[in-house]
CSV table of C-alpha atoms and ligand atoms in Angstrom, one decimal:
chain,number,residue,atom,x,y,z
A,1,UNK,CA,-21.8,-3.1,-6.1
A,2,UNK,CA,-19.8,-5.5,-7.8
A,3,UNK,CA,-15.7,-4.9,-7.3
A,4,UNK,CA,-12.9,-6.2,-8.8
A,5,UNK,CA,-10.1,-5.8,-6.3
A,6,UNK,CA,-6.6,-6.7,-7.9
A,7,UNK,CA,-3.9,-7.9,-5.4
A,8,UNK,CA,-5.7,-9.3,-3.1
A,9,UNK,CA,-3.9,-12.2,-2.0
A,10,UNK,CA,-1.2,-9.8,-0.3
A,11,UNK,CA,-1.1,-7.6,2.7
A,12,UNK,CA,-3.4,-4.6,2.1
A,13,UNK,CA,-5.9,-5.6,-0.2
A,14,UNK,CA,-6.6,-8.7,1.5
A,15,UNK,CA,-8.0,-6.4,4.2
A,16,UNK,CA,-10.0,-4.3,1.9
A,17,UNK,CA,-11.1,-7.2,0.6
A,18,UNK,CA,-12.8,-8.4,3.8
A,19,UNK,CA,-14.1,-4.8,4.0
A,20,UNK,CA,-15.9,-4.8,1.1
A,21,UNK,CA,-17.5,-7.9,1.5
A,22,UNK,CA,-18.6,-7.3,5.1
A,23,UNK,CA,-19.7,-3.9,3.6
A,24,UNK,CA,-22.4,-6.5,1.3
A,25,UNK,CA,-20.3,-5.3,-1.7
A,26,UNK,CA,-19.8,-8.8,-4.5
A,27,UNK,CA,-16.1,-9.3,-4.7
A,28,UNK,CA,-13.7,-10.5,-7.4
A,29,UNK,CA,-10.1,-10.7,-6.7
A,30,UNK,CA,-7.5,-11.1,-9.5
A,31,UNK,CA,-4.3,-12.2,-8.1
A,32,UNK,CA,-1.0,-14.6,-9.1
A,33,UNK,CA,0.3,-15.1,-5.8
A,34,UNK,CA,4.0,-13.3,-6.9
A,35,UNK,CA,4.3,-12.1,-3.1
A,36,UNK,CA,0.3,-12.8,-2.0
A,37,UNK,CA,-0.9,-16.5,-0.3
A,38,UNK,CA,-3.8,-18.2,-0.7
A,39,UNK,CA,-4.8,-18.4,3.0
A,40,UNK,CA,-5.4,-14.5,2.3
A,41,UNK,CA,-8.4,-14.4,-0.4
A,42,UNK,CA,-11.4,-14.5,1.6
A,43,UNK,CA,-13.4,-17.5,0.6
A,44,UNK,CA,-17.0,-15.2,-0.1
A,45,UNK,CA,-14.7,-13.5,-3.3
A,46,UNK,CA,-14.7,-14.9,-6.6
A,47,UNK,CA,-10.8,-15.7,-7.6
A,48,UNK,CA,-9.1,-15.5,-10.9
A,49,UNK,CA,-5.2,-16.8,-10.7
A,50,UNK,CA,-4.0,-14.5,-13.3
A,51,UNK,CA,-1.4,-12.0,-14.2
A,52,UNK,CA,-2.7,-8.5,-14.5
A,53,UNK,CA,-0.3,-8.2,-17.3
A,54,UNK,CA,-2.2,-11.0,-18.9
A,55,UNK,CA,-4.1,-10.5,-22.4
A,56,UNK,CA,-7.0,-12.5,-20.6
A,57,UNK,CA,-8.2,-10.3,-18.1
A,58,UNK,CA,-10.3,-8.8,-20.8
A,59,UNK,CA,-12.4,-12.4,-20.2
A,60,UNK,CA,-12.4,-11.6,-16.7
A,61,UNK,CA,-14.0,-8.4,-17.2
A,62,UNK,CA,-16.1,-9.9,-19.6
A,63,UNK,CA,-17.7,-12.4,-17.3
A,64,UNK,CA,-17.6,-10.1,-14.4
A,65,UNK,CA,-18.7,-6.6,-15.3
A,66,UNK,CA,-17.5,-5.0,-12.3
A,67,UNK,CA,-18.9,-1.7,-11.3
A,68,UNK,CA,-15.5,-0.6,-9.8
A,69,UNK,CA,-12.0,-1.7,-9.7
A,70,UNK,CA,-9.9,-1.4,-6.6
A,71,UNK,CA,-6.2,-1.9,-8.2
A,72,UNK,CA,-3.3,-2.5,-5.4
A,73,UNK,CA,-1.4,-5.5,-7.2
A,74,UNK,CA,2.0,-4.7,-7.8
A,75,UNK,CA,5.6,-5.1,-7.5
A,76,UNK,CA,6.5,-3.3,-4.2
A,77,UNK,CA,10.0,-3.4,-3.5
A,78,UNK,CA,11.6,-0.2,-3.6
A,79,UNK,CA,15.3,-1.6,-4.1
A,80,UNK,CA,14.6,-4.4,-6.4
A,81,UNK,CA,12.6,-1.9,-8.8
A,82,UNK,CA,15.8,-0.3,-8.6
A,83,UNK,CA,18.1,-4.1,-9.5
A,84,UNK,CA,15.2,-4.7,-12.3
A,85,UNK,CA,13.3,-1.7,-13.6
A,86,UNK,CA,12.1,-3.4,-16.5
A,87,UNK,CA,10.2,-5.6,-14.0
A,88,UNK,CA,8.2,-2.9,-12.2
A,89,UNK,CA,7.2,-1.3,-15.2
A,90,UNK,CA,6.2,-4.4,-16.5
A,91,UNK,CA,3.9,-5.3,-13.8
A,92,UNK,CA,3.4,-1.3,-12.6
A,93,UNK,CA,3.1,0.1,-15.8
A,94,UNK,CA,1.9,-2.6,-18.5
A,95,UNK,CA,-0.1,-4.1,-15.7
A,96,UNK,CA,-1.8,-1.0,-14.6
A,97,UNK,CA,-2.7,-0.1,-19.0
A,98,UNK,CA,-3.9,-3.3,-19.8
A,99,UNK,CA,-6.3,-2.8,-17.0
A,100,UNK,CA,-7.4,0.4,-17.7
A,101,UNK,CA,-8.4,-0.7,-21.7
A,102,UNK,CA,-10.3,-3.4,-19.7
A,103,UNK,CA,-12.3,-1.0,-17.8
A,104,UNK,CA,-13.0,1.7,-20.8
A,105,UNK,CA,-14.3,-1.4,-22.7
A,106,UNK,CA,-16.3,-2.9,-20.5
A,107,UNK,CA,-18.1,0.4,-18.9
A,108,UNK,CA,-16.2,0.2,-15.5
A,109,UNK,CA,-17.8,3.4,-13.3
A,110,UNK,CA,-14.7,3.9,-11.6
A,111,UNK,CA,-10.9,2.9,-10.3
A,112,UNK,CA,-9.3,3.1,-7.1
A,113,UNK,CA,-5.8,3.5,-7.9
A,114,UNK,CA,-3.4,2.6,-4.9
A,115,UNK,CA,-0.4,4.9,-5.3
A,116,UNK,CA,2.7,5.7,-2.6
A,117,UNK,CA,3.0,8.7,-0.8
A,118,UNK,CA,5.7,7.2,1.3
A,119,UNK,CA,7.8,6.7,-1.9
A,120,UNK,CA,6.8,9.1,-4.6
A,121,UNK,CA,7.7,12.6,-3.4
A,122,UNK,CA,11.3,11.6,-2.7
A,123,UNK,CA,12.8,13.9,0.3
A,124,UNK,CA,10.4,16.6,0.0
A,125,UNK,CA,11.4,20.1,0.8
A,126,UNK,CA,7.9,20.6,2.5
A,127,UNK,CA,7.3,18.4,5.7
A,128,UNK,CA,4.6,17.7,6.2
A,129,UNK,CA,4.2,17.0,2.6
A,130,UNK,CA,0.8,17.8,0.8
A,131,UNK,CA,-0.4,16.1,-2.4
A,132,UNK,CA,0.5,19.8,-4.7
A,133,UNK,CA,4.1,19.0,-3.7
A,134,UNK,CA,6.0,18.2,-7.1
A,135,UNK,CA,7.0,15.0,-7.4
A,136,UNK,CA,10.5,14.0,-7.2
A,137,UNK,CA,10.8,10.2,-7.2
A,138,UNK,CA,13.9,8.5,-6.6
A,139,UNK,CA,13.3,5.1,-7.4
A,140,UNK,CA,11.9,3.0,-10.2
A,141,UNK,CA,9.0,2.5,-8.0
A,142,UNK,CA,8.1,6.2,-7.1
A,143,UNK,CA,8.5,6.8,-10.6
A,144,UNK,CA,6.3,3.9,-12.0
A,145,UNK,CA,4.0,5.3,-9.1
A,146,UNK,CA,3.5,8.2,-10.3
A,147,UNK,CA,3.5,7.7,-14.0
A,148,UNK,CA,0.4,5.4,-13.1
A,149,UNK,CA,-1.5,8.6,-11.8
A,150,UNK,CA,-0.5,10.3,-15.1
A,151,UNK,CA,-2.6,7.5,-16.6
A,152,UNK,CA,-5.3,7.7,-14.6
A,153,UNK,CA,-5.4,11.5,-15.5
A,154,UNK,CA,-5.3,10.2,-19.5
A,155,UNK,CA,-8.0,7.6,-19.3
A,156,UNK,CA,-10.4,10.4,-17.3
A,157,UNK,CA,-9.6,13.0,-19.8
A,158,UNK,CA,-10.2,10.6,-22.9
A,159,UNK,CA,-12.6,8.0,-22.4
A,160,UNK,CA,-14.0,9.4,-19.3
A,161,UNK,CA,-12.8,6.9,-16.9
A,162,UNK,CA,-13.8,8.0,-13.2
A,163,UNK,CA,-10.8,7.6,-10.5
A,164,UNK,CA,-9.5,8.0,-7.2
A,165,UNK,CA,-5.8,7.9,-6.3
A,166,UNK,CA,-4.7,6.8,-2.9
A,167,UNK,CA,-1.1,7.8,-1.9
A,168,UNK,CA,-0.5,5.1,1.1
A,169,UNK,CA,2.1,6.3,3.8
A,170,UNK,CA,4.1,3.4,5.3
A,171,UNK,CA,1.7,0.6,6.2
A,172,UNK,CA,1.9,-1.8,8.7
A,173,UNK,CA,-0.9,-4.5,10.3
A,174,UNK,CA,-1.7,-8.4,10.5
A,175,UNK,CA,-0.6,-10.3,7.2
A,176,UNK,CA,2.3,-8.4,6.2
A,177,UNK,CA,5.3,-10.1,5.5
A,178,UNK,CA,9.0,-8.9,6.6
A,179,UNK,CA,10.4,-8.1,3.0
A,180,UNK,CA,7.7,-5.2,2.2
A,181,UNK,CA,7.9,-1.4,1.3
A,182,UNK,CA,7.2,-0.6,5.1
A,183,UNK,CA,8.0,-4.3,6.6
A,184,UNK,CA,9.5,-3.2,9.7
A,185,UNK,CA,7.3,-3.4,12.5
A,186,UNK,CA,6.5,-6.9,11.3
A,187,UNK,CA,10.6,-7.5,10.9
A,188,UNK,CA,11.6,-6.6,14.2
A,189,UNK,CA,7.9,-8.0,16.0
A,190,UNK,CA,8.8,-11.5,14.1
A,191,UNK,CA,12.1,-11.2,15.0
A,192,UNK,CA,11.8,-10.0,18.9
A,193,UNK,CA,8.9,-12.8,19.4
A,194,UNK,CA,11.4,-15.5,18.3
A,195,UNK,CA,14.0,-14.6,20.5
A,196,UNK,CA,16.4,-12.8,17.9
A,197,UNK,CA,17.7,-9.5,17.6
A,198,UNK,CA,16.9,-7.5,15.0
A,199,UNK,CA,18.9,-4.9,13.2
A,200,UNK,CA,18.1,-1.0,13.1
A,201,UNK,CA,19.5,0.6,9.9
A,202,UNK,CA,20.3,4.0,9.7
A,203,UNK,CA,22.3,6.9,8.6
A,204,UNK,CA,25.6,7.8,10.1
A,205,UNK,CA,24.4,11.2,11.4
A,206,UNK,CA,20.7,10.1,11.9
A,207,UNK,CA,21.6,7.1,14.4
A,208,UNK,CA,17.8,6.3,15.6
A,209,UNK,CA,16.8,5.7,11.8
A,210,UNK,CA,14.8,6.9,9.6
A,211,UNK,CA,11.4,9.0,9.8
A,212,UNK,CA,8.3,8.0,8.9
A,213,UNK,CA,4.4,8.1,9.0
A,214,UNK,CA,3.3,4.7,9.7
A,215,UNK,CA,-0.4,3.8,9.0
A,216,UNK,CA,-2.6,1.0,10.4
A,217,UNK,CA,-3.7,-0.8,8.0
A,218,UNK,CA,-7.5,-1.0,9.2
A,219,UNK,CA,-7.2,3.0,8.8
A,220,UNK,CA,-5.9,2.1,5.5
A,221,UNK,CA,-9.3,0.1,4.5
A,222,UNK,CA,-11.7,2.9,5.7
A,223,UNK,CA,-10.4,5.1,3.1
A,224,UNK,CA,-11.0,2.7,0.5
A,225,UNK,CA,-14.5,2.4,1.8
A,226,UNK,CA,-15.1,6.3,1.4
A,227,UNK,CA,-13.1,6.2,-2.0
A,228,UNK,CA,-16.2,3.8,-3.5
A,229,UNK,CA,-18.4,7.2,-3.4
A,230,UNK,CA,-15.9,10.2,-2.7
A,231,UNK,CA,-13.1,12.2,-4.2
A,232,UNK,CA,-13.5,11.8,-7.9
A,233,UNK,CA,-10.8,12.3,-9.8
A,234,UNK,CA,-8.5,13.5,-6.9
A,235,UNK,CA,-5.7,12.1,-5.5
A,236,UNK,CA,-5.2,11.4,-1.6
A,237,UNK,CA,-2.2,11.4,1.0
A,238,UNK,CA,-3.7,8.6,3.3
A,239,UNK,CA,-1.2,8.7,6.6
A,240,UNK,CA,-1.1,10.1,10.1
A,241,UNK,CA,0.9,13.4,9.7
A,242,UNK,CA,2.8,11.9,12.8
A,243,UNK,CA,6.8,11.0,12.2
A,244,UNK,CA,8.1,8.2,13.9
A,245,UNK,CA,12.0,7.5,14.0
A,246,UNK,CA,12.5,3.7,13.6
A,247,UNK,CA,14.4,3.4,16.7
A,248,UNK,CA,10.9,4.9,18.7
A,249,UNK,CA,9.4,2.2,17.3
A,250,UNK,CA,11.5,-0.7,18.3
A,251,UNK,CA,11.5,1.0,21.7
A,252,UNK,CA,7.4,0.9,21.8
A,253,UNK,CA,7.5,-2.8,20.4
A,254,UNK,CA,10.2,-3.7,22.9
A,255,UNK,CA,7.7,-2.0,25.9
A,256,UNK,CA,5.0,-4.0,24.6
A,257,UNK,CA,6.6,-7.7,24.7
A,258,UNK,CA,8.3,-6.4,28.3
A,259,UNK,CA,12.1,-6.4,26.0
A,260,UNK,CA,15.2,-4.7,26.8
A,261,UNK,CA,17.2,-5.5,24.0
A,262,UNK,CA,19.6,-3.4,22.0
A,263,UNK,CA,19.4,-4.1,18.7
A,264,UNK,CA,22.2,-4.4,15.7
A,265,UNK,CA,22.9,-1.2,14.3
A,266,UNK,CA,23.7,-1.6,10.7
A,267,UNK,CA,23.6,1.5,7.5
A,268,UNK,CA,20.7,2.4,5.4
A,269,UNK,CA,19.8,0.5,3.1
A,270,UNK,CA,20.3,2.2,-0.5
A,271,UNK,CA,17.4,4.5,-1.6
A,272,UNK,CA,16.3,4.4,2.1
A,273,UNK,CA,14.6,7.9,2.4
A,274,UNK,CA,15.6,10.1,5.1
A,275,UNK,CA,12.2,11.3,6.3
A,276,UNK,CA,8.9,10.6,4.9
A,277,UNK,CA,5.9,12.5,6.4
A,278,UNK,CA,2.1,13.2,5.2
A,279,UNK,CA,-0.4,15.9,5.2
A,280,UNK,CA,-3.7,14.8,5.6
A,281,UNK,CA,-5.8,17.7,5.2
A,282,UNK,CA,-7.0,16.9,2.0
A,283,UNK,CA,-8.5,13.0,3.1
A,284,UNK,CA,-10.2,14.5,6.2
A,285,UNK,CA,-11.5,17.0,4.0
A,286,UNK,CA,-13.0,15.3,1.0
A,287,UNK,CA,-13.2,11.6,1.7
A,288,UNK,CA,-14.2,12.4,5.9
A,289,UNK,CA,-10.9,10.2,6.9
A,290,UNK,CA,-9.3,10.1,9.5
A,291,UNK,CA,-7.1,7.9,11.0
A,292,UNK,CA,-7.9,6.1,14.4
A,293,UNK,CA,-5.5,3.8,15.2
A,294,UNK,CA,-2.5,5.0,17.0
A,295,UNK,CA,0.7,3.5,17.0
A,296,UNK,CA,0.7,1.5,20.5
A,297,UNK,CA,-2.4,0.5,19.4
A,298,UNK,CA,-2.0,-0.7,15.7
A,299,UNK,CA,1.4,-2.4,16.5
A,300,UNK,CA,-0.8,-4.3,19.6
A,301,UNK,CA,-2.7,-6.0,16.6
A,302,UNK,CA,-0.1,-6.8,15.2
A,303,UNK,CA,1.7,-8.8,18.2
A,304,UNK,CA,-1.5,-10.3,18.7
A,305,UNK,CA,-1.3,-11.2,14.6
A,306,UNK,CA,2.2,-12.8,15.4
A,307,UNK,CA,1.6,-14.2,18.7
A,308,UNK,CA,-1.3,-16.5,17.1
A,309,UNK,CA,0.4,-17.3,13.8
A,310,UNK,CA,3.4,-18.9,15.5
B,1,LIG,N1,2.9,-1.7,2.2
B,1,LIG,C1,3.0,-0.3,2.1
B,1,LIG,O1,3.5,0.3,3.1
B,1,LIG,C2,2.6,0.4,0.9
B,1,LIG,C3,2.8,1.8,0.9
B,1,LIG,C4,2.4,2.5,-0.3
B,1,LIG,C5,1.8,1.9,-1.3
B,1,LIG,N2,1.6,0.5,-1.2
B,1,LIG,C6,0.9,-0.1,-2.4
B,1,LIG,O2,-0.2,-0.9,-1.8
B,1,LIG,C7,-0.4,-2.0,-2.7
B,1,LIG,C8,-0.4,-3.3,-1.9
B,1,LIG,O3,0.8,-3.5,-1.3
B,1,LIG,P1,1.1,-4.6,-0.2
B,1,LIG,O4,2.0,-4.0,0.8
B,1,LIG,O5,-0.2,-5.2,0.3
B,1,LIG,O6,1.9,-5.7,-1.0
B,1,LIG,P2,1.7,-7.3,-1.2
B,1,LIG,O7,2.9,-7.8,-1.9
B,1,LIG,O8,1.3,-7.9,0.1
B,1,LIG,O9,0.5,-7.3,-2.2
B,1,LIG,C9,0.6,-7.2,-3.6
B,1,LIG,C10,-0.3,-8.3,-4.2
B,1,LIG,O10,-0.2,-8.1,-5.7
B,1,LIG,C11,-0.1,-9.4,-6.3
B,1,LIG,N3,0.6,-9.2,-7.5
B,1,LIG,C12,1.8,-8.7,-7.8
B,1,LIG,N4,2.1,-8.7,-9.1
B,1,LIG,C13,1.0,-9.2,-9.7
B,1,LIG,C14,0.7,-9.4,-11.1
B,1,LIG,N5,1.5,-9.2,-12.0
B,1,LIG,N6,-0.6,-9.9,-11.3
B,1,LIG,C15,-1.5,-10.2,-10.3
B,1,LIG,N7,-1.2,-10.0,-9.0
B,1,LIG,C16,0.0,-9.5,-8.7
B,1,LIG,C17,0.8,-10.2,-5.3
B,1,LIG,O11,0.7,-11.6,-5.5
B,1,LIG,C18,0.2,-9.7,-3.9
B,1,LIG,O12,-0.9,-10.5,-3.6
B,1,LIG,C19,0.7,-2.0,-3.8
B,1,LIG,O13,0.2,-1.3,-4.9
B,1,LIG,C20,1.8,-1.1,-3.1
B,1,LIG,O14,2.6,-0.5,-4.1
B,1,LIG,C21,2.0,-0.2,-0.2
């Protein structure tokens, strides 16, 4: 199959990128390096430098014809969304429309659309929360987010468009950068490796952080794999269902680089959600995912990641 994969000179996609291509799939990557590198695009995809917000993605589609388009370019930061909403909606929003009249046009068989479950449901009354939990986003982000699924649902319904949704929990693995959604294993690894302290921010009453469901990214990619054939039309929490406090994982980093260091305490940060956990029920079911990294082990990849980099 031919894929367009959007976003893949970042983190994630650069990884289901790879996947793809060592899957035998043709890949074309549309990117404009706002947060992603070059030394990310695999060299057997076809590039385009080019805002997805751009009127000329249609050419892309054009030349291309892509059978399916795996979407996960975006603006990911939770508090600048918040700073400069007109921005996320710009590239979340516009970005996300003007592909979506590219693939009705040009006969696209299906999307994978990369939403948040770490983000979108806001702090859920149901932990673990399940993907028929009602929304309650509380940033520009979660909101944008979710309003993207609402499009998806449009484009189905009127033109016929085929998707899947992907609700990512926190993810963390080789490539990311410190300054992402769920940047802090690679924060405090960077940080620890070079010899400085980093800083643990939480609540007043919740000193050993917040909660979370932290995802290996290779677990991440397997789901896109199954999404190419599975779970039309749904939409997919794709986490562990396991919460970890931020301070048990700078105690498991610090047991794997043989640390004892306390680190900087310092307050949330604003819109920092208190907990954030996933059901998974629904993946396992439909798509056959599971996750099968654990946390020792995920975070081993990513010292290694680090270790070699520097
Ligand atoms: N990292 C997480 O924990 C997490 C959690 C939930 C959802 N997500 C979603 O996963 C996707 C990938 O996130 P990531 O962590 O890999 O981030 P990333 O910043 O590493 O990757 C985003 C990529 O999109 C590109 N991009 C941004 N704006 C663009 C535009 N206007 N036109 C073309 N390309 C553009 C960037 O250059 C970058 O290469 C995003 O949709 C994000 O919202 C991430």
């Amino acid at each position: 199959m031919k894929i367009l994969i959007t976003g893949a000179a970042g983190f994630i996609a650069s990884h289901v990128a790879d996947a793809f291509i060592k899957a035998g799939h043709e890949v074309v990557i549309v990117d404009n390096f706002r947060t992603g590198y070059p030394h990310n695009l695999n060299p057997q995809a076809k590039f385009y430098e080019l805002d997805i917000c751009d009127p000329r993605l249609e050419d892309v589609f054009a030349i291309e014809q892509p059978d399916i388009v795996d979407h996960h370019a975006a603006q990911i930061s939770v508090p600048l969304s918040v700073e400069d909403p007109l921005t996320d909606a710009e590239i979340n929003v516009k970005g996300l429309i003007n592909i979506l009249q590219c693939c009705v046009q040009h006969k696209v068989k299906k999307v994978i659309y990369i939403s948040s479950g770490g983000a979108m449901y806001g702090e859920a009354t149901e932990y673990p929360t399940s993907e028929t939990y009602s929304p309650k986003p509380l940033s520009v982000y979660a909101i944008n987010k979710m309003v993207g699924e609402d499009y998806l649902y449009f484009y189905h319904h009127t033109y016929g468009l085929d998707y899947t949704v992907l609700r990512y929990a926190n993810v963390y693995g080789p490539r990311q950068v410190s300054h992402g959604e769920a940047g802090v294993v690679s924060i405090f690894v960077e940080k620890l490796l070079a010899g400085e302290t980093p800083t643990l921010n939480a609540y007043p009453d919740e000193p050993d952080g917040m909660i979370r469901d932290y995802v290996f990214v290779k677990d991440v990619v397997s789901a896109n794999l199954l999404a190419l054939q599975k779970g039309s039309t749904e939409a997919f929490n794709i986490g562990t269902c396991i919460e970890t406090s931020t301070r048990t994982l700078y105690l498991e980093i610090c047991k794997q680089l043989h640390l004892q260091i306390e680190p900087k305490h310092a307050d949330a940060r604003k819109g920092d959600l208190h907990r954030s956990l996933l059901r998974i029920d629904k993946a396992r079911g439909i798509l056959g995912w599971k996750p099968q990294y654990s946390l020792s082990e995920g975070i081993s990849e990513v010292i290694e990641y680090f270790k070699h980099r520097s």
